[in-house]
XYZ file of N, CA and C in Angstrom:
543
model
N 168.529 65.183 99.671
C 168.788 66.370 99.283
C 168.421 67.313 100.006
N 167.142 67.341 100.357
C 166.084 68.507 100.758
C 166.777 68.610 102.524
N 166.644 67.095 102.578
C 167.181 66.880 104.261
C 168.625 67.756 104.699
N 169.757 67.178 103.405
C 170.672 67.936 103.195
C 170.978 69.508 103.648
N 170.385 70.199 102.647
C 170.264 71.359 102.591
C 169.392 71.946 103.884
N 168.203 71.445 104.097
C 167.923 71.870 105.558
C 168.935 71.911 106.614
N 169.774 70.810 106.831
C 170.475 70.939 108.072
C 171.772 71.927 107.785
N 172.199 72.088 106.324
C 173.414 72.997 106.222
C 173.263 74.465 106.474
N 171.957 74.604 106.296
C 171.370 75.979 106.337
C 171.258 76.070 108.014
N 170.712 75.400 108.538
C 170.406 75.351 110.116
C 171.352 75.343 110.874
N 172.391 74.995 110.389
C 173.941 74.416 111.259
C 174.998 76.341 111.425
N 174.394 77.123 110.521
C 174.975 78.388 110.823
C 174.618 78.849 111.702
N 173.649 78.770 112.375
C 173.417 79.171 113.872
C 174.348 78.886 115.368
N 174.594 77.368 115.029
C 175.450 76.765 116.375
C 176.909 76.969 115.924
N 177.143 77.041 114.698
C 178.523 77.235 114.164
C 178.854 78.691 114.772
N 178.026 79.813 114.426
C 178.188 81.105 114.884
C 178.405 81.233 116.641
N 177.754 80.416 117.322
C 177.798 80.289 118.807
C 178.996 79.691 119.220
N 179.288 78.352 118.379
C 180.653 77.789 118.640
C 181.861 78.825 118.543
N 181.588 79.732 117.026
C 182.409 80.750 116.995
C 183.134 81.714 118.169
N 181.628 81.589 118.478
C 181.721 83.207 119.801
C 182.156 82.153 121.180
N 181.800 81.074 121.207
C 182.403 80.489 122.745
C 183.786 80.366 122.590
N 184.191 80.046 121.702
C 185.604 79.223 121.208
C 186.491 80.634 121.510
N 186.185 81.827 121.067
C 186.810 82.927 121.010
C 186.985 83.611 122.545
N 185.504 83.505 123.126
C 185.464 83.901 124.702
C 186.050 83.213 125.410
N 185.819 81.468 125.287
C 186.634 80.846 126.650
C 188.331 80.893 126.331
N 188.594 81.193 125.177
C 190.313 81.233 124.995
C 190.508 82.445 125.395
N 190.052 83.624 125.197
C 189.930 84.861 125.969
C 189.973 84.705 127.726
N 189.126 84.240 128.004
C 188.727 83.808 129.526
C 189.888 83.223 129.889
N 190.335 82.188 129.599
C 191.057 81.083 129.783
C 192.805 82.028 129.908
N 192.695 82.168 128.792
C 194.644 83.188 128.957
C 194.232 84.306 129.987
N 192.883 85.115 130.022
C 193.444 85.893 131.106
C 193.200 85.288 132.738
N 192.889 83.886 132.736
C 192.980 83.183 134.174
C 191.529 83.103 134.632
N 190.392 83.621 133.976
C 189.362 84.087 134.651
C 188.391 82.372 134.220
N 188.943 81.620 134.825
C 188.252 80.229 134.511
C 186.743 80.086 135.167
N 186.281 80.864 136.067
C 184.932 80.928 136.311
C 184.139 81.535 134.905
N 184.661 82.554 134.350
C 183.737 82.974 133.294
C 183.696 82.233 132.255
N 185.183 81.131 132.129
C 185.001 80.408 130.603
C 184.186 79.532 131.186
N 183.850 78.797 132.371
C 182.904 77.781 132.519
C 181.620 78.349 132.178
N 181.318 79.373 132.901
C 179.923 80.226 132.724
C 179.566 80.181 130.916
N 180.687 80.468 130.249
C 180.617 80.649 128.647
C 180.247 79.126 128.180
N 180.288 78.194 128.696
C 180.016 76.740 128.265
C 178.969 76.595 128.658
N 178.411 76.954 130.132
C 177.045 76.581 130.262
C 176.204 77.798 129.170
N 176.199 78.682 129.118
C 175.667 79.616 128.338
C 175.692 79.240 126.937
N 176.349 78.886 126.175
C 176.659 78.494 124.979
C 175.812 77.193 124.569
N 176.185 76.043 125.572
C 175.403 74.828 125.113
C 173.901 75.268 125.571
N 173.649 75.941 126.304
C 172.376 76.025 126.816
C 171.318 76.763 125.431
N 172.136 77.569 125.171
C 171.676 78.432 123.950
C 171.301 77.596 122.498
N 172.321 76.646 122.456
C 172.256 75.682 121.267
C 171.072 74.727 121.496
N 171.441 74.227 122.884
C 170.093 73.397 122.909
C 168.738 73.751 122.595
N 168.794 75.097 123.456
C 167.176 75.691 123.171
C 166.765 76.384 121.848
N 167.748 76.537 120.977
C 167.610 76.910 119.528
C 167.191 75.707 118.554
N 168.093 74.471 118.908
C 168.076 73.539 118.151
C 166.771 72.714 118.437
N 166.356 72.355 119.736
C 165.031 72.379 120.002
C 163.911 73.210 119.545
N 163.919 74.324 119.527
C 162.531 75.010 118.864
C 162.501 74.729 117.241
N 163.895 74.786 116.486
C 163.929 74.734 115.233
C 163.073 73.291 114.833
N 163.901 72.028 115.983
C 163.101 70.836 115.556
C 162.022 70.581 115.486
N 161.531 70.961 116.645
C 160.059 71.033 117.149
C 159.235 71.692 115.732
N 159.702 72.876 115.520
C 158.914 73.732 114.403
C 159.002 72.709 112.797
N 160.272 71.842 113.034
C 160.323 70.786 111.727
C 159.272 70.011 111.599
N 159.036 69.427 113.086
C 158.472 67.995 113.207
C 156.747 68.652 112.939
N 156.470 69.531 113.624
C 154.728 70.235 113.677
C 154.650 70.526 112.137
N 155.526 71.122 111.349
C 155.527 71.631 110.095
C 155.961 70.501 108.900
N 156.234 69.217 109.268
C 156.834 68.240 108.237
C 156.056 67.771 106.886
N 154.721 67.972 107.064
C 153.864 67.793 106.167
C 153.716 68.848 105.074
N 154.292 70.032 105.563
C 154.010 71.097 104.502
C 155.390 71.450 104.010
N 156.494 71.103 105.323
C 158.036 71.780 104.528
C 158.092 71.109 103.227
N 157.932 69.779 103.050
C 158.651 69.676 101.566
C 158.187 70.429 100.073
N 157.197 71.627 100.815
C 156.969 72.526 99.952
C 157.632 73.373 99.272
N 158.524 73.433 100.111
C 159.762 74.524 99.998
C 160.771 73.994 98.717
N 160.682 73.074 98.633
C 161.536 72.190 97.786
C 161.055 71.561 96.361
N 159.662 71.075 96.313
C 159.205 70.758 95.542
C 157.599 70.649 95.385
N 157.059 71.032 94.090
C 155.261 70.354 94.643
C 154.730 68.892 94.209
N 156.105 68.394 94.110
C 155.832 66.817 93.600
C 155.087 66.232 95.259
N 154.355 65.434 95.115
C 153.752 64.917 96.252
C 154.865 63.704 96.900
N 155.499 63.012 95.940
C 156.177 61.972 96.643
C 157.624 62.633 97.335
N 158.042 63.565 97.044
C 158.975 64.399 97.565
C 158.753 64.902 98.727
N 157.411 65.520 98.585
C 156.638 66.169 99.875
C 156.859 64.896 101.378
N 156.112 63.868 100.796
C 155.857 62.987 101.543
C 157.134 62.077 101.768
N 158.324 62.264 101.088
C 159.574 61.895 101.943
C 160.475 62.673 102.606
N 160.344 64.165 102.640
C 160.556 65.059 103.478
C 159.611 65.101 104.793
N 158.520 64.804 104.843
C 157.944 64.346 106.021
C 158.061 63.056 106.663
N 158.785 62.212 105.919
C 159.326 60.695 106.579
C 160.526 61.062 107.271
N 161.324 61.926 106.738
C 162.551 61.791 107.115
C 162.562 62.997 108.136
N 161.678 63.518 108.351
C 161.640 64.845 109.290
C 161.772 64.403 110.875
N 161.613 63.156 111.047
C 162.126 63.210 112.452
C 163.520 62.783 112.366
N 164.085 62.010 111.632
C 165.855 61.902 111.597
C 166.428 63.403 111.348
N 165.920 64.079 110.675
C 166.494 65.731 110.784
C 166.454 66.280 111.950
N 165.428 65.782 112.531
C 165.097 66.763 113.903
C 165.978 66.386 114.896
N 166.391 65.234 114.723
C 167.299 64.395 115.889
C 168.802 64.855 115.473
N 169.021 65.122 113.924
C 170.205 65.463 113.696
C 170.870 67.012 113.797
N 169.406 67.892 113.522
C 169.741 69.208 114.313
C 170.016 69.447 115.647
N 169.408 68.496 116.172
C 169.744 68.883 117.927
C 170.993 68.173 118.237
N 171.749 66.992 118.085
C 172.926 66.573 117.636
C 174.044 67.431 117.126
N 173.865 67.801 115.812
C 174.668 68.565 115.456
C 174.983 69.913 116.099
N 173.748 70.433 116.249
C 174.123 71.618 117.169
C 174.777 71.823 118.494
N 174.771 70.495 119.456
C 175.463 70.176 120.711
C 176.825 69.948 120.266
N 176.822 69.097 119.205
C 178.445 68.943 118.608
C 179.032 69.850 118.195
N 178.583 70.862 117.625
C 179.160 72.194 117.155
C 179.554 72.996 117.996
N 178.665 73.375 118.803
C 178.845 73.951 120.413
C 180.315 73.252 121.072
N 180.215 72.306 121.272
C 181.213 71.320 121.870
C 182.674 71.459 121.446
N 182.192 71.235 120.639
C 183.699 71.390 119.239
C 184.197 72.495 119.392
N 183.433 73.859 119.307
C 183.952 75.158 119.555
C 184.506 75.364 121.047
N 183.791 74.893 122.076
C 184.402 74.816 123.265
C 185.853 73.862 123.547
N 185.808 72.931 122.585
C 187.110 72.107 122.816
C 188.237 73.214 122.133
N 187.915 73.988 120.975
C 188.720 74.847 120.176
C 189.461 75.946 120.846
N 188.019 76.050 121.584
C 188.844 77.701 122.769
C 189.731 77.170 123.985
N 189.378 75.898 124.340
C 190.693 75.400 125.209
C 191.952 74.839 124.677
N 192.063 74.879 123.322
C 193.261 74.090 122.832
C 193.359 72.568 122.877
N 191.916 72.076 122.607
C 191.668 70.782 122.982
C 191.792 70.047 121.155
N 192.200 70.802 120.645
C 192.348 70.268 118.997
C 192.649 68.898 118.528
N 193.541 68.408 119.283
C 194.155 66.921 119.443
C 192.980 66.306 119.989
N 192.390 66.304 120.903
C 191.405 65.459 121.408
C 189.975 65.411 120.808
N 189.647 66.686 120.164
C 188.622 66.868 119.041
C 188.785 66.065 117.789
N 189.885 65.953 117.932
C 190.288 65.015 116.358
C 190.414 63.347 116.483
N 190.435 63.043 118.106
C 190.567 61.561 118.172
C 189.118 61.394 118.495
N 188.316 61.998 119.062
C 187.018 61.685 119.161
C 186.324 61.842 117.752
N 186.553 62.525 116.963
C 185.953 62.647 115.751
C 186.278 61.427 114.805
N 187.899 60.996 114.695
C 188.483 59.753 114.221
C 187.528 58.636 114.773
N 187.491 58.173 116.010
C 186.565 57.269 116.517
C 185.124 57.209 116.307
N 184.697 58.287 116.613
C 183.364 58.152 116.240
C 182.874 58.413 114.974
N 183.638 58.619 114.278
C 182.831 58.567 112.775
C 183.890 57.439 111.872
N 184.783 57.523 111.895
C 185.439 56.699 111.192
C 185.624 55.107 111.812
N 185.729 55.019 113.123
C 185.812 53.660 113.405
C 184.365 53.107 113.927
N 183.670 54.266 113.931
C 181.900 53.653 114.704
C 181.042 54.149 113.748
N 180.846 55.280 113.184
C 179.614 55.983 112.531
C 179.353 55.172 110.970
N 180.700 55.297 110.154
C 180.663 55.001 108.811
C 180.484 53.249 108.424
N 181.261 52.672 109.593
C 181.039 50.884 109.551
C 179.362 50.969 109.685
N 179.065 51.621 110.779
C 177.914 51.169 111.209
C 176.385 51.577 110.071
N 176.922 52.954 109.488
C 175.847 52.929 108.464
C 176.004 52.199 107.571
N 177.244 51.766 106.588
C 177.390 50.736 105.698
C 176.567 49.733 106.062
N 176.857 49.072 107.256
C 176.198 47.752 107.953
C 174.604 48.103 107.689
N 174.062 49.014 108.241
C 172.344 49.217 108.025
C 172.042 49.583 106.753
N 172.889 50.316 106.085
C 172.363 50.691 104.378
C 172.436 49.782 103.482
N 173.699 48.909 103.705
C 173.883 47.488 102.553
C 173.579 46.048 103.163
N 173.620 45.796 104.229
C 173.364 44.405 104.800
C 172.103 44.569 105.455
N 171.614 45.579 106.111
C 170.522 45.282 106.681
C 169.416 45.531 105.414
N 170.224 46.633 104.448
C 169.081 47.159 103.877
C 167.854 48.363 103.526
N 168.647 48.825 104.708
C 167.928 50.165 104.986
C 167.870 51.448 104.116
N 168.832 51.074 103.350
C 169.323 52.140 102.139
C 169.772 53.518 102.873
N 169.311 54.596 102.231
C 169.131 55.960 102.834
C 169.315 56.273 104.230
N 168.021 55.713 104.758
C 167.804 55.787 106.212
C 168.481 55.195 107.327
N 169.297 53.751 106.266
C 170.325 53.136 107.382
C 171.797 54.012 107.232
N 171.835 54.774 105.984
C 173.063 55.338 106.103
C 172.880 56.737 107.289
N 171.645 57.287 106.790
C 171.642 58.698 108.092
C 171.591 57.992 109.387
N 171.221 57.126 109.656
C 171.011 56.659 111.169
C 172.262 56.135 111.554
N 173.069 55.571 110.723
C 174.782 55.150 111.320
C 175.565 56.388 110.976
N 174.857 57.222 110.737
C 176.004 58.433 110.583
C 175.631 59.128 112.171
N 174.606 59.182 112.337
C 173.764 59.750 113.275
C 174.309 59.132 114.902
N 174.476 57.787 114.839
C 174.887 57.210 115.865
C 176.240 57.660 116.055
N 177.273 58.195 115.204
C 178.697 58.542 115.201
C 178.371 60.051 115.378
N 177.513 60.628 115.379
C 177.491 61.800 116.006
C 176.772 62.050 117.597
N 176.367 60.827 117.701
C 175.499 61.125 119.260
C 177.016 60.498 119.709
N 177.669 59.607 119.296
C 178.881 58.908 120.378
C 179.824 60.267 120.484
N 180.033 61.319 119.345
C 180.994 62.431 119.488
C 180.526 63.345 120.179
N 179.022 63.581 120.259
C 178.488 64.545 121.183
C 179.083 63.910 122.646
N 178.323 63.068 122.924
C 178.694 62.458 124.299
C 180.201 62.674 124.570
N 181.071 61.951 123.912
C 182.238 62.128 124.064
C 183.197 63.488 124.454
N 182.610 64.186 123.592
C 182.907 65.683 124.103
C 182.265 66.427 125.227
N 180.821 66.059 125.459
C 180.248 66.488 126.716
C 181.123 66.072 128.062
N 181.541 64.661 127.946
C 182.090 63.942 128.995
C 183.351 64.748 129.144
N 184.250 65.084 128.377
C 185.438 65.444 128.090
C 185.255 67.200 128.834
N 184.088 67.649 128.212
C 183.714 69.319 128.633
C 183.159 69.225 130.161
N 182.450 68.313 130.756
C 181.947 68.023 132.032
C 182.888 67.755 133.069
N 183.909 66.788 132.606
C 184.963 66.392 133.489
C 186.074 67.291 133.725
N 186.246 68.710 133.229
C 187.181 69.780 132.928
C 187.222 70.389 134.358
N 188.521 70.502 134.594
C 189.035 71.453 136.074
C 188.978 72.537 135.180
N 188.328 73.532 135.079
C 188.472 75.036 134.228
C 189.624 75.870 135.113
N 190.079 75.717 136.502
C 190.804 76.286 137.089
C 192.357 76.042 136.351
N 192.266 74.409 136.221
C 193.358 74.123 135.771
C 193.748 74.490 134.313
N 192.862 74.461 133.593
C 192.720 75.162 132.366
C 193.246 76.218 131.907
N 193.052 77.138 133.057
C 193.141 78.603 132.984
C 194.772 79.001 133.312
N 195.331 77.694 134.110
C 196.724 77.917 134.666
C 197.581 77.291 133.278
N 196.942 76.533 132.625
C 197.466 75.908 131.240
C 197.805 76.927 130.472
N 196.405 77.699 130.176
C 196.415 78.489 129.150
C 197.500 79.833 129.703
N 197.750 80.046 130.500
C 198.813 81.173 130.911
C 200.051 80.799 130.924
N 200.483 79.319 130.789
C 201.741 78.758 130.548
C 202.251 78.857 129.253
N 200.888 78.464 128.189
C 200.857 78.536 126.826
C 201.403 80.168 126.286
N 201.099 80.616 127.036
C 201.096 82.503 126.482
C 202.496 82.734 127.110
N 202.912 82.157 128.008
C 204.324 82.719 128.881
C 205.350 81.990 127.868
N 205.104 80.992 127.325
C 205.973 80.347 126.218
C 206.144 81.236 124.872
N 204.992 81.491 124.736
C 204.806 82.153 123.416
C 205.900 83.220 122.996
């Protein structure tokens, strides 16, 4: 529970970056400024990566005392310290995934994001998590690792789609959609 609270709280920062990037990218593409949209992609992902690395390193360095935020029970504090490396990886992956999802929204790729989400989590992450948790008997850690493999796959695929984008064509497509509306 402590780990989920931490991630939920920290995710508000990349969510804000994603919202800003989505709005800015859609505006720039609609205006035909494909170079500006491409710069926003770099700026948003760079900012999210820097923020998540700082937060993750802070969590790792303070992992032996961070549990005291939630409880004075030594077993809880030790468990939080044990989970800190996984939480740190999660923070980085969720930050990048969130911003890349915002970029996809700004480009009008909701359908692509939905397919990537479906494949990454429902076809890969959840079955892998269940296998690790129940058949390999890793329990909660197995669930966490399995879901994180889904997040890693989702982040990779969103980055691949974003990285292979022809931004000039995206701006032309956005202008065409505006003409139809």
